[in-house]
XYZ file of C-alpha atoms in Angstrom:
753
model
C -73.314 -21.606 -31.320
C -69.827 -22.322 -32.711
C -67.379 -24.304 -30.656
C -64.394 -22.525 -29.095
C -61.102 -22.531 -30.951
C -58.554 -25.155 -29.903
C -55.215 -23.319 -30.123
C -53.139 -26.510 -29.918
C -54.920 -28.018 -32.898
C -54.545 -24.863 -34.956
C -50.776 -24.652 -34.240
C -51.099 -20.960 -33.489
C -47.998 -19.403 -31.944
C -49.038 -16.733 -29.500
C -46.606 -14.460 -27.764
C -47.831 -11.967 -25.205
C -45.450 -9.601 -23.476
C -46.680 -7.174 -20.856
C -44.829 -3.876 -20.358
C -46.683 -0.870 -18.998
C -50.022 -2.494 -20.141
C -48.762 -2.978 -23.721
C -49.195 -6.481 -25.182
C -47.526 -7.754 -28.353
C -49.101 -10.558 -30.352
C -47.672 -12.758 -33.091
C -49.914 -15.437 -34.656
C -48.942 -17.865 -37.393
C -51.589 -19.851 -39.262
C -50.646 -22.699 -41.597
C -52.700 -23.361 -44.760
C -53.782 -26.847 -43.646
C -55.295 -25.345 -40.461
C -57.913 -23.338 -42.353
C -61.587 -24.418 -42.115
C -64.601 -23.182 -44.079
C -67.662 -21.585 -42.474
C -71.039 -23.068 -43.224
C -72.742 -19.721 -42.805
C -70.424 -17.980 -45.322
C -68.569 -19.913 -47.984
C -66.270 -16.971 -48.684
C -64.693 -17.081 -45.177
C -62.017 -19.396 -43.811
C -61.346 -19.624 -40.108
C -59.187 -21.588 -37.707
C -62.127 -22.582 -35.532
C -65.860 -22.878 -35.952
C -66.375 -20.371 -33.124
C -65.136 -17.577 -35.379
C -67.918 -18.055 -37.962
C -69.899 -15.112 -36.677
C -70.731 -11.733 -38.052
C -68.185 -9.066 -37.142
C -69.318 -5.920 -35.343
C -70.032 -2.761 -37.308
C -66.945 -0.816 -38.547
C -67.280 1.795 -35.835
C -66.851 -0.884 -33.167
C -63.694 -2.271 -34.715
C -60.245 -1.151 -33.534
C -57.116 -0.328 -35.463
C -54.492 -2.815 -34.270
C -51.828 -1.523 -36.681
C -51.392 -5.087 -37.778
C -48.852 -6.390 -40.298
C -48.875 -9.788 -42.008
C -46.449 -11.681 -44.203
C -46.483 -14.921 -46.160
C -43.845 -17.663 -45.933
C -43.685 -19.601 -49.174
C -41.736 -22.558 -47.842
C -44.179 -23.150 -44.965
C -47.366 -21.976 -46.752
C -48.254 -19.949 -43.687
C -49.348 -16.444 -42.844
C -48.036 -14.630 -39.742
C -49.594 -11.466 -38.316
C -48.184 -9.162 -35.641
C -49.629 -6.238 -33.675
C -49.575 -4.509 -30.300
C -52.526 -3.769 -28.072
C -52.267 -1.120 -25.359
C -55.707 -1.229 -23.803
C -56.398 -4.930 -23.626
C -54.728 -6.084 -20.428
C -56.034 -9.622 -20.108
C -53.211 -12.096 -20.565
C -55.516 -15.168 -20.636
C -57.090 -14.134 -23.943
C -57.964 -16.246 -26.974
C -56.668 -14.823 -30.267
C -57.700 -15.957 -33.729
C -57.521 -14.813 -37.393
C -60.423 -14.707 -39.859
C -59.636 -14.791 -43.602
C -61.921 -13.406 -46.335
C -61.315 -13.523 -50.076
C -61.202 -10.070 -51.646
C -63.433 -9.645 -54.738
C -61.436 -9.255 -57.982
C -62.304 -8.260 -61.525
C -62.400 -11.184 -63.928
C -60.810 -11.150 -67.352
C -58.647 -13.101 -69.777
C -55.432 -11.885 -68.178
C -56.283 -13.293 -64.756
C -55.328 -16.789 -65.665
C -52.281 -15.570 -67.578
C -51.024 -13.781 -64.497
C -51.618 -16.920 -62.543
C -49.537 -18.886 -65.034
C -46.596 -16.498 -64.670
C -46.819 -16.703 -60.912
C -47.028 -20.443 -61.207
C -43.660 -20.521 -62.938
C -42.076 -18.667 -60.055
C -43.758 -20.306 -57.083
C -44.471 -23.756 -58.508
C -48.276 -23.922 -58.148
C -50.623 -25.900 -60.388
C -52.695 -24.230 -63.086
C -55.760 -26.098 -61.856
C -56.198 -23.510 -59.110
C -56.624 -20.711 -61.621
C -60.394 -20.991 -61.961
C -61.032 -21.524 -58.245
C -58.849 -18.620 -57.068
C -60.154 -15.903 -59.287
C -63.763 -16.853 -59.659
C -66.598 -15.454 -57.591
C -67.643 -18.903 -56.618
C -67.409 -19.780 -52.917
C -64.110 -21.082 -51.574
C -64.277 -24.792 -51.952
C -60.826 -25.538 -50.511
C -59.577 -23.218 -47.758
C -56.015 -24.676 -47.643
C -55.573 -23.427 -51.213
C -56.226 -19.844 -50.095
C -52.543 -19.129 -49.294
C -51.092 -18.592 -52.780
C -49.122 -15.572 -54.040
C -51.846 -14.506 -56.471
C -54.550 -14.212 -53.823
C -55.744 -11.015 -52.172
C -56.890 -11.534 -48.623
C -58.771 -9.574 -46.042
C -57.575 -10.578 -42.551
C -59.391 -9.734 -39.297
C -58.071 -10.406 -35.806
C -60.367 -11.363 -32.948
C -59.344 -11.202 -29.258
C -61.615 -12.717 -26.632
C -61.566 -13.093 -22.891
C -64.169 -13.768 -20.242
C -65.201 -10.130 -20.120
C -63.962 -8.417 -23.269
C -64.066 -9.119 -26.988
C -62.229 -7.004 -29.540
C -62.247 -7.047 -33.367
C -59.624 -5.398 -35.498
C -60.246 -3.428 -38.605
C -59.750 -5.510 -41.801
C -56.149 -5.740 -42.990
C -55.770 -6.205 -46.779
C -52.895 -8.310 -48.012
C -51.715 -9.066 -51.528
C -49.973 -12.373 -50.921
C -47.429 -11.825 -53.707
C -46.175 -8.618 -52.072
C -46.408 -10.070 -48.579
C -44.024 -12.916 -49.306
C -41.264 -13.095 -46.646
C -38.209 -15.025 -47.800
C -36.432 -17.411 -45.500
C -33.428 -16.038 -43.675
C -30.246 -16.660 -45.660
C -27.352 -18.664 -44.254
C -24.280 -16.487 -43.640
C -20.723 -17.867 -43.661
C -17.271 -16.381 -43.020
C -14.907 -16.240 -45.982
C -11.849 -14.570 -44.414
C -10.466 -11.594 -42.505
C -7.602 -9.101 -42.547
C -6.330 -6.521 -40.035
C -9.251 -4.160 -40.718
C -11.800 -6.105 -42.782
C -13.975 -9.241 -42.800
C -15.384 -11.139 -45.813
C -18.697 -13.030 -45.522
C -20.908 -14.802 -48.040
C -24.471 -16.098 -48.505
C -26.755 -17.484 -51.252
C -30.476 -17.076 -52.147
C -33.093 -19.182 -53.886
C -34.239 -16.229 -55.956
C -33.385 -12.737 -57.035
C -33.195 -10.820 -53.784
C -31.870 -7.643 -52.325
C -30.012 -7.995 -49.050
C -28.706 -5.805 -46.313
C -25.812 -6.643 -43.899
C -25.294 -5.452 -40.346
C -22.408 -6.008 -37.891
C -21.157 -4.969 -34.468
C -18.191 -5.541 -32.193
C -18.677 -7.893 -29.271
C -17.984 -5.065 -26.853
C -20.725 -2.891 -28.331
C -24.524 -3.119 -28.406
C -24.959 -0.870 -31.430
C -25.312 -2.365 -34.898
C -23.773 -0.847 -38.000
C -25.478 -1.525 -41.375
C -24.063 -1.627 -44.861
C -24.767 1.658 -46.650
C -26.328 0.092 -49.787
C -28.486 -2.877 -50.686
C -26.651 -5.896 -52.021
C -28.392 -7.606 -54.971
C -28.026 -11.364 -55.008
C -28.927 -13.365 -58.169
C -30.849 -16.564 -57.833
C -28.828 -19.625 -56.786
C -25.568 -17.665 -56.644
C -23.335 -17.129 -53.622
C -22.560 -13.516 -52.938
C -19.396 -12.377 -51.088
C -19.379 -9.111 -49.231
C -16.421 -7.377 -47.514
C -16.886 -5.239 -44.383
C -14.085 -2.645 -44.180
C -12.874 -0.117 -41.604
C -12.748 -2.521 -38.670
C -10.405 -2.535 -35.682
C -7.519 -5.012 -35.615
C -7.717 -8.074 -33.399
C -11.394 -7.474 -32.577
C -14.305 -9.911 -32.546
C -17.323 -8.957 -34.656
C -20.781 -10.455 -35.209
C -22.488 -10.123 -38.618
C -26.018 -10.991 -39.854
C -27.871 -10.535 -43.172
C -31.520 -10.049 -44.207
C -32.994 -10.313 -47.722
C -36.249 -9.606 -49.557
C -37.585 -10.011 -53.077
C -37.990 -7.082 -55.389
C -41.318 -6.438 -53.755
C -42.234 -7.978 -50.460
C -41.235 -8.218 -46.849
C -37.697 -8.527 -45.553
C -36.691 -11.866 -44.142
C -35.619 -12.357 -40.598
C -32.012 -11.646 -39.794
C -29.854 -14.644 -40.290
C -28.035 -16.342 -37.454
C -25.062 -14.242 -36.507
C -21.565 -15.363 -37.355
C -18.580 -14.393 -35.206
C -15.251 -13.482 -36.743
C -12.045 -11.815 -35.505
C -9.858 -9.471 -37.477
C -6.151 -10.161 -37.673
C -3.612 -8.543 -35.372
C -1.435 -5.611 -36.383
C 1.814 -4.413 -34.825
C 1.293 -1.438 -32.478
C 1.721 1.895 -34.207
C 2.302 4.035 -31.100
C 4.860 3.940 -28.330
C 4.013 4.232 -24.613
C 4.939 7.265 -22.522
C 7.026 5.982 -19.601
C 8.545 7.704 -16.592
C 11.134 6.428 -14.118
C 11.774 6.481 -10.378
C 15.080 5.495 -8.770
C 15.486 4.051 -5.263
C 19.217 4.422 -4.587
C 21.283 1.752 -2.840
C 24.978 1.427 -1.978
C 25.841 -0.292 -5.251
C 23.405 1.506 -7.546
C 19.648 1.349 -7.177
C 16.288 -0.122 -8.129
C 14.883 1.533 -11.248
C 11.056 1.640 -11.437
C 9.725 2.178 -14.995
C 6.015 3.091 -15.223
C 3.832 3.911 -18.222
C 0.213 4.343 -19.185
C -1.434 1.364 -20.883
C -1.929 1.992 -24.581
C -5.486 2.135 -25.853
C -5.981 -0.312 -28.760
C -7.511 2.513 -30.784
C -4.449 4.722 -30.172
C -1.916 1.943 -30.564
C -3.558 0.635 -33.732
C -3.462 -2.933 -32.533
C -3.953 -5.429 -29.750
C -1.397 -5.207 -26.925
C -0.108 -8.490 -25.519
C 2.651 -6.941 -23.394
C 5.571 -4.559 -23.274
C 9.241 -5.086 -24.059
C 11.712 -3.277 -21.777
C 15.361 -3.251 -22.877
C 18.209 -1.565 -21.016
C 21.967 -1.238 -21.350
C 24.764 0.616 -19.566
C 26.621 3.490 -21.219
C 30.418 3.361 -20.715
C 31.894 6.522 -22.225
C 30.875 6.489 -25.888
C 30.214 2.738 -25.991
C 27.105 0.732 -25.153
C 27.267 -2.578 -23.347
C 25.194 -5.630 -24.216
C 21.444 -5.109 -24.086
C 19.153 -6.922 -21.656
C 15.463 -7.450 -22.510
C 12.533 -8.022 -20.139
C 8.929 -8.711 -21.265
C 6.118 -7.721 -18.900
C 2.331 -7.658 -19.117
C 1.756 -4.955 -16.482
C 2.414 -1.231 -16.806
C 5.402 -1.288 -14.434
C 8.855 -2.866 -14.527
C 11.522 -2.882 -11.780
C 15.190 -3.148 -12.814
C 18.247 -3.564 -10.585
C 21.069 -1.389 -11.944
C 24.603 -0.496 -10.883
C 25.856 3.037 -10.441
C 26.330 4.847 -13.731
C 24.404 5.963 -16.824
C 21.727 3.671 -18.275
C 19.663 3.817 -21.456
C 16.202 2.223 -21.237
C 13.660 1.708 -24.045
C 10.009 0.608 -23.803
C 7.854 -0.737 -26.675
C 4.501 -2.533 -26.971
C 4.195 -5.854 -28.812
C 1.577 -8.373 -29.964
C 1.358 -11.411 -32.229
C 2.098 -9.249 -35.281
C 5.344 -7.759 -33.954
C 6.907 -5.035 -31.811
C 5.840 -1.430 -32.123
C 7.950 1.745 -31.940
C 9.944 2.342 -28.743
C 10.712 5.361 -26.583
C 14.078 5.890 -24.840
C 14.961 7.001 -21.322
C 18.386 8.102 -20.061
C 19.034 7.639 -16.340
C 22.186 8.731 -14.479
C 22.135 7.232 -10.991
C 24.913 9.577 -9.787
C 23.017 12.789 -10.597
C 19.532 11.613 -9.742
C 17.354 13.907 -7.633
C 14.233 12.178 -6.315
C 10.771 13.660 -6.851
C 8.460 13.910 -3.847
C 5.071 12.206 -3.766
C 1.782 14.038 -3.368
C 0.549 14.682 0.155
C -2.850 14.732 1.873
C -4.537 12.420 -0.649
C -8.142 11.427 0.026
C -11.031 9.783 -1.869
C -14.709 10.503 -1.213
C -18.039 9.885 -2.917
C -19.044 12.570 -5.349
C -22.175 14.674 -5.004
C -24.756 13.513 -5.897
C -23.769 10.136 -4.474
C -23.255 7.407 -7.036
C -21.919 9.495 -9.915
C -18.233 8.746 -9.253
C -15.264 8.946 -6.879
C -13.796 12.337 -6.050
C -9.986 12.206 -5.655
C -8.085 15.142 -4.138
C -4.485 15.770 -3.094
C -1.997 18.523 -2.243
C 0.369 19.724 -4.984
C 4.050 19.224 -3.964
C 6.482 22.139 -3.803
C 8.725 20.677 -6.509
C 7.971 21.456 -10.174
C 5.504 19.020 -11.773
C 4.597 18.577 -15.452
C 1.341 16.669 -14.815
C -0.280 14.071 -12.556
C -1.151 10.503 -13.570
C -4.203 9.082 -11.793
C -4.744 5.349 -12.198
C -7.208 2.961 -10.622
C -7.841 -0.767 -10.769
C -9.976 -3.408 -9.102
C -8.411 -4.693 -5.907
C -9.257 -8.231 -7.005
C -7.868 -7.843 -10.549
C -4.414 -6.342 -10.954
C -4.504 -6.310 -14.763
C -7.693 -4.220 -15.055
C -6.166 -0.757 -14.717
C -7.348 2.586 -16.078
C -5.465 5.873 -16.338
C -6.212 9.552 -16.616
C -3.916 12.581 -16.868
C -4.434 15.793 -14.871
C -2.519 19.020 -15.492
C -0.053 20.338 -12.928
C -2.306 23.134 -11.640
C -5.175 20.784 -10.711
C -5.337 19.024 -7.353
C -8.499 16.913 -7.837
C -10.305 14.784 -10.384
C -13.530 12.769 -10.756
C -13.409 9.060 -11.620
C -16.604 7.934 -13.338
C -17.971 4.641 -14.648
C -17.022 2.599 -11.597
C -18.870 -0.458 -10.353
C -20.717 0.338 -7.089
C -20.258 -3.224 -5.871
C -16.467 -3.275 -6.316
C -13.578 -1.682 -4.413
C -10.733 0.069 -6.212
C -7.120 0.945 -5.491
C -6.581 4.548 -6.593
C -3.088 6.053 -6.963
C -1.763 9.501 -7.843
C 1.736 9.862 -9.344
C 3.441 13.257 -9.892
C 5.433 13.450 -13.142
C 8.143 15.927 -14.114
C 9.308 15.401 -17.711
C 10.393 11.725 -17.728
C 10.774 11.376 -13.965
C 7.934 10.314 -11.687
C 7.572 10.383 -7.929
C 6.405 7.604 -5.622
C 2.693 6.758 -5.967
C 0.307 7.653 -3.151
C -2.562 5.124 -2.951
C -5.933 4.851 -1.195
C -8.537 2.070 -1.382
C -12.106 3.252 -2.009
C -15.551 2.162 -3.196
C -18.496 4.034 -4.646
C -20.738 3.205 -1.673
C -18.333 3.914 1.216
C -15.711 6.277 -0.161
C -12.210 5.807 1.262
C -11.823 2.391 2.894
C -9.277 3.548 5.478
C -9.632 4.820 9.032
C -7.231 6.013 11.777
C -6.887 3.904 14.902
C -4.698 3.458 18.018
C -4.621 7.169 18.805
C -2.162 7.853 21.644
C -0.087 10.642 23.177
C 3.678 10.137 22.706
C 5.132 13.399 24.016
C 4.122 16.172 26.415
C 5.996 19.282 27.592
C 5.018 22.720 28.846
C 3.787 24.081 25.451
C 3.361 21.094 23.093
C 1.587 17.724 22.832
C 2.574 15.062 20.263
C 0.042 12.414 19.199
C 0.410 9.338 16.973
C -2.047 7.051 15.192
C -2.099 4.157 12.724
C -4.174 3.520 9.575
C -6.118 0.335 8.898
C -8.774 -0.854 6.465
C -12.194 0.330 7.563
C -14.552 -2.459 8.584
C -17.756 -0.508 9.218
C -20.468 -0.085 6.566
C -20.839 3.676 7.214
C -19.541 6.126 4.620
C -17.051 8.678 6.021
C -15.889 11.710 4.057
C -12.984 12.666 6.354
C -11.244 12.320 9.722
C -9.760 14.940 12.044
C -8.273 15.204 15.546
C -9.019 18.086 17.925
C -7.160 19.273 21.043
C -9.260 21.578 23.168
C -9.676 23.055 26.619
C -12.071 25.576 28.143
C -10.443 28.480 26.293
C -8.515 26.782 23.490
C -9.224 24.543 20.474
C -6.972 23.349 17.646
C -8.047 20.954 14.839
C -5.865 18.956 12.445
C -7.241 16.964 9.446
C -5.855 13.443 9.130
C -4.436 12.047 5.870
C -3.219 8.519 5.068
C 0.368 9.711 4.525
C 0.594 11.122 8.078
C 1.238 9.170 11.265
C 1.754 11.878 13.924
C 1.138 15.540 14.697
C 2.361 18.027 17.316
C 0.057 20.659 18.810
C 2.114 23.719 19.811
C 1.620 27.051 21.599
C -0.169 25.418 24.523
C -0.448 26.628 28.115
C 1.659 24.957 30.797
C 0.000 22.920 33.546
C -3.370 22.860 31.717
C -5.834 20.006 31.199
C -6.677 19.292 27.526
C -9.021 16.854 25.787
C -7.886 15.036 22.619
C -10.810 13.921 20.379
C -10.758 11.837 17.158
C -13.629 12.698 14.774
C -15.156 10.730 11.864
C -17.089 13.464 10.046
C -19.128 14.879 12.959
C -19.016 11.817 15.241
C -16.333 11.363 17.898
C -14.724 7.912 17.942
C -11.959 8.271 20.547
C -11.171 10.647 23.430
C -8.013 11.102 25.573
C -7.302 13.471 28.482
C -3.802 15.010 28.686
C -2.164 17.671 30.915
C 0.825 19.776 29.936
C 3.864 19.853 32.236
C 4.473 22.473 34.958
C 6.619 25.394 33.792
C 9.560 25.863 36.217
C 11.120 28.793 34.420
C 9.243 31.579 36.284
C 10.309 30.117 39.653
C 13.907 29.748 38.551
C 13.915 33.199 37.004
C 12.668 34.672 40.295
C 15.097 32.777 42.545
C 18.189 33.151 40.372
C 18.909 36.843 41.158
C 18.659 36.142 44.896
C 21.022 33.196 44.608
C 23.506 35.235 42.603
C 23.387 38.045 45.164
C 24.024 35.649 48.062
C 26.937 34.009 46.221
C 28.458 37.414 45.481
C 28.248 38.479 49.126
C 29.849 35.218 50.263
C 32.713 35.461 47.798
C 33.371 39.101 48.683
C 33.424 38.272 52.401
C 35.929 35.472 51.885
C 38.196 37.619 49.757
C 37.976 40.505 52.207
C 38.932 38.271 55.162
C 41.945 36.907 53.315
C 43.080 40.359 52.244
C 42.705 41.834 55.769
C 44.555 38.933 57.382
C 47.457 39.218 54.969
C 47.726 42.945 55.552
C 47.442 43.059 59.330
C 48.900 39.635 60.121
C 51.794 38.894 57.714
C 52.978 35.301 57.522
C 56.285 34.431 59.259
C 58.382 31.602 57.856
C 58.727 28.590 60.147
C 61.704 26.180 59.881
C 59.514 23.310 60.955
C 57.777 23.447 57.610
C 61.043 22.679 55.779
C 62.378 19.199 55.033
C 65.443 19.718 57.235
C 63.354 20.858 60.154
C 61.070 17.872 59.897
C 64.119 15.580 59.761
C 65.637 17.163 62.828
C 62.425 16.727 64.793
C 62.429 13.031 64.059
C 63.274 11.251 67.349
C 65.125 8.416 65.746
C 67.979 10.594 64.694
C 70.833 11.601 67.003
C 71.270 15.114 68.181
C 73.036 17.117 65.477
C 76.605 18.409 65.927
C 77.380 21.897 64.718
C 80.847 23.175 64.214
C 81.499 26.900 64.282
C 84.717 28.410 63.111
C 85.807 31.541 64.840
C 89.115 33.255 64.835
C 91.808 31.275 66.640
C 89.250 28.932 68.257
C 87.408 25.699 67.668
C 84.269 24.947 69.692
C 82.008 21.989 69.811
C 78.381 22.731 70.516
C 75.659 20.200 70.969
C 72.457 22.042 70.071
C 68.827 21.324 70.778
C 66.137 21.364 68.166
C 65.010 24.781 69.393
C 68.293 26.252 68.144
C 67.175 25.443 64.595
C 63.704 26.932 65.062
C 64.945 30.339 66.196
C 66.195 32.200 63.134
C 67.747 34.966 65.214
C 70.283 32.566 66.815
C 72.016 32.191 63.454
C 73.412 35.680 63.803
C 75.482 34.597 66.871
C 76.935 31.537 65.227
C 79.597 31.383 62.565
C 78.386 30.286 59.191
C 80.386 28.414 56.594
C 80.347 30.107 53.262
C 81.335 27.653 50.562
C 82.151 28.705 47.022
C 82.880 26.421 44.075
C 86.468 26.388 42.961
C 86.913 23.151 41.206
C 86.849 23.205 37.419
C 84.440 20.260 37.358
C 80.930 20.620 38.792
C 80.504 19.100 42.249
C 77.484 16.913 42.887
C 78.220 16.694 46.603
C 80.512 18.567 48.943
C 82.525 16.362 51.270
C 84.310 18.098 54.105
C 86.926 15.982 55.851
C 87.106 17.176 59.433
C 89.520 14.629 60.853
C 92.429 16.878 60.232
C 90.847 19.521 62.432
C 91.643 17.240 65.313
C 88.704 18.431 67.314
C 88.299 17.081 70.748
C 84.807 16.617 71.878
C 85.837 17.523 75.433
C 87.905 20.509 74.478
C 86.295 23.764 75.380
C 89.194 26.124 74.848
C 90.376 27.824 71.740
C 91.241 25.829 68.670
C 94.732 24.395 68.468
C 97.241 26.043 66.297
C 98.032 22.922 64.362
C 97.462 23.186 60.714
C 93.921 22.170 59.408
C 93.526 20.240 56.222
C 90.435 20.881 54.038
C 89.441 18.603 51.230
C 86.690 19.206 48.692
C 85.579 17.273 45.712
C 82.889 14.878 44.384
C 82.448 11.438 45.892
C 83.585 8.530 43.821
C 81.524 5.437 43.173
C 83.491 3.311 45.664
C 82.757 5.459 48.638
C 86.137 7.187 48.471
C 86.660 10.887 48.094
C 88.402 12.811 45.404
C 90.267 15.203 47.642
C 91.468 18.681 47.041
C 93.781 19.330 49.994
C 94.760 22.640 51.451
C 96.829 23.018 54.586
C 97.127 26.187 56.631
C 95.369 28.346 59.054
C 91.697 29.097 59.384
C 91.971 31.822 56.843
C 93.625 29.363 54.532
C 90.747 26.951 55.059
C 88.317 29.723 54.266
C 90.292 30.497 51.151
C 90.318 26.841 50.189
C 86.562 26.631 50.480
C 86.209 29.745 48.387
C 88.408 28.255 45.688
C 86.272 25.110 45.620
C 83.202 27.235 44.778
C 84.757 29.477 42.218
C 85.653 32.390 44.482
C 82.099 33.401 45.184
C 82.391 34.131 48.885
C 78.934 35.501 49.259
C 77.099 32.531 47.740
C 74.181 31.292 49.788
C 73.656 27.598 50.289
C 70.957 25.574 51.982
C 71.986 22.442 53.741
C 69.428 19.740 54.145
C 69.176 16.068 53.616
C 71.781 13.819 55.226
C 74.193 14.588 58.073
C 76.547 11.714 58.774
C 78.437 12.512 62.003
C 80.376 10.286 64.382
C 79.582 11.351 67.889
C 82.944 10.176 69.178
C 86.090 11.695 67.963
C 88.051 9.471 65.642
C 91.011 10.332 63.580
C 90.110 11.338 60.009
C 86.427 11.430 60.783
C 84.459 12.373 57.613
C 81.307 14.459 57.710
C 79.275 14.528 54.507
C 77.114 17.596 53.987
C 74.535 17.782 51.207
C 73.848 21.351 50.186
C 70.613 22.512 48.551
C 69.565 25.951 47.422
C 66.150 25.712 49.168
C 67.465 26.664 52.633
C 65.773 29.842 53.753
C 68.003 31.481 56.439
C 70.568 34.000 55.212
C 74.181 32.862 55.456
C 76.498 35.525 56.966
C 79.884 36.156 55.507
C 82.786 34.472 57.155
C 84.739 36.921 59.326
């Protein structure tokens, strides 16, 4: 019984890969590992245990085996796949048989020609092509030999034999993989080179580092022996890394393995396309902050690698342009501080090869009208879950050309992506997102070259929007309305929520309001006064917060009912008061009272002396000392004589001074007035206490006439005397009595008789 095969001694390389019960095998046998079989001198094996008779042809399996010969190593490698044999701890071996050939004179000649190519000795000619047994198994691996190869797979329970595989070693020669080198590169091409030890045909393949798909050269490249061939790969992208490999074969034979890949980068090229920016102005007292935003250029569209963007701006003064300022940025946004006026801004992409074409913006800060942002933005997981993020928003009332939707990783600001949505669409689907990452998604409305403020929401593919409302509270309550407020924060829970809403309800009423990240408060209206309501915050169909609130009591019905009664009572009261006053004035007229006057009040003052009244009657002078009651009785004035004084002096008199000393009245005289002449003086008082006198002498009638002349001859003028009365109680010669006359005295003054 033959001994088992020692795989380490035979240097057999065995590779077994299990995938859905499919096993791949690759076995390499070197020429010096071959051993002859004692039982059959025409067979060479790798172990004495394989020197057995194979099973009948019907018991053999088709392994679809392929074998090739490596000249440099003098080895044969066979490969196949087995679907049914599932034992990984199997022993695999190859059995080689010489194929019978026809003999003739040309056999050795053919061997000589092969010897010139492969460098073998002519001494093997007789041994290889004779029918004599194989004397030297290591000499079996030569290009001129025809071999029959059988594979044997053994395990503890199963043994399989393959059908014989016939190989003509000359056609099964597999050249060594060529060595590929980089010659040079341009903006859109790469040059590589390689050499071969013989006349070969080669094929090149290449791919970009960002791609998994290989592109092959359309035609075979023939390479003469010992010559280096240079091949140029055209139609490549600028500033892109590529990997290239090459494989060769002889005119007949097996292709070599692909060479080790070489990495090369094409040169950079200046961008060939300009970005499409839009602007937003935040006005200040002196001018404003100008936000310039644009979509990142795709290298395929721009025609080159983008290192950054160059933003230049200058102020327009009339028809002249001021000096230009330049700012280089790597992001897709630039903020400029500008003064009030007209500005011209240009944006261009650049790289190591230069600056690309630019686009211009004209901004007038004095005529700027801001564009509103989108409202009610929300992000949720698409259906079915895992296919993308569904972004929706409300279209603003202002005219919009389109919407720009951009998203980026929250942990990487530079990794941004953009998409454009037409103005009539209020939603979009973002695909190809990493389920393990969170993104910041923004929607920007654009009208021509002006853009509105971005509205942003954080979201992930597993949880949807990463925001939730919190701190719900009631901030205002009246008879018919309730105002509530809330705040937004980053959601901490691992549960996916598609939307939030707040509900105000009672036994007979319910009102629901969806919540959006751009809202912070809401007012429920048309409520019933003095009613208990329940405020509930919902996350999908689960309530997260609940508040009880009661509307205020409505006082209007009570006031509306009581107001007519109050008005009626007030009307009755006012009418009664007016009626009483009117009746009293009609039936009880008011009589004037001297005690209400200033003179009457002065006379009733006890600190003053009793007044002295002088009455002038015809041919008599009488002194009367009157009581205060004489001044309160108006009727008593008809009995007394009244002095009628008329202005006569050409100058106006501020005060009338009547000098009574010349009357020579005796306080004790009760009889008629003496017949001595009386002297009357009238005139204004001087500053020194003297009197500017106007003297008239004569009888009583003359005195009356003198008084009339002092007051301009108006005998019937009425005067009111109040104020000061300076009277000496005792008679003295040339006693002066000063009388101050005022027109407010009420009693009628009778004419002097």
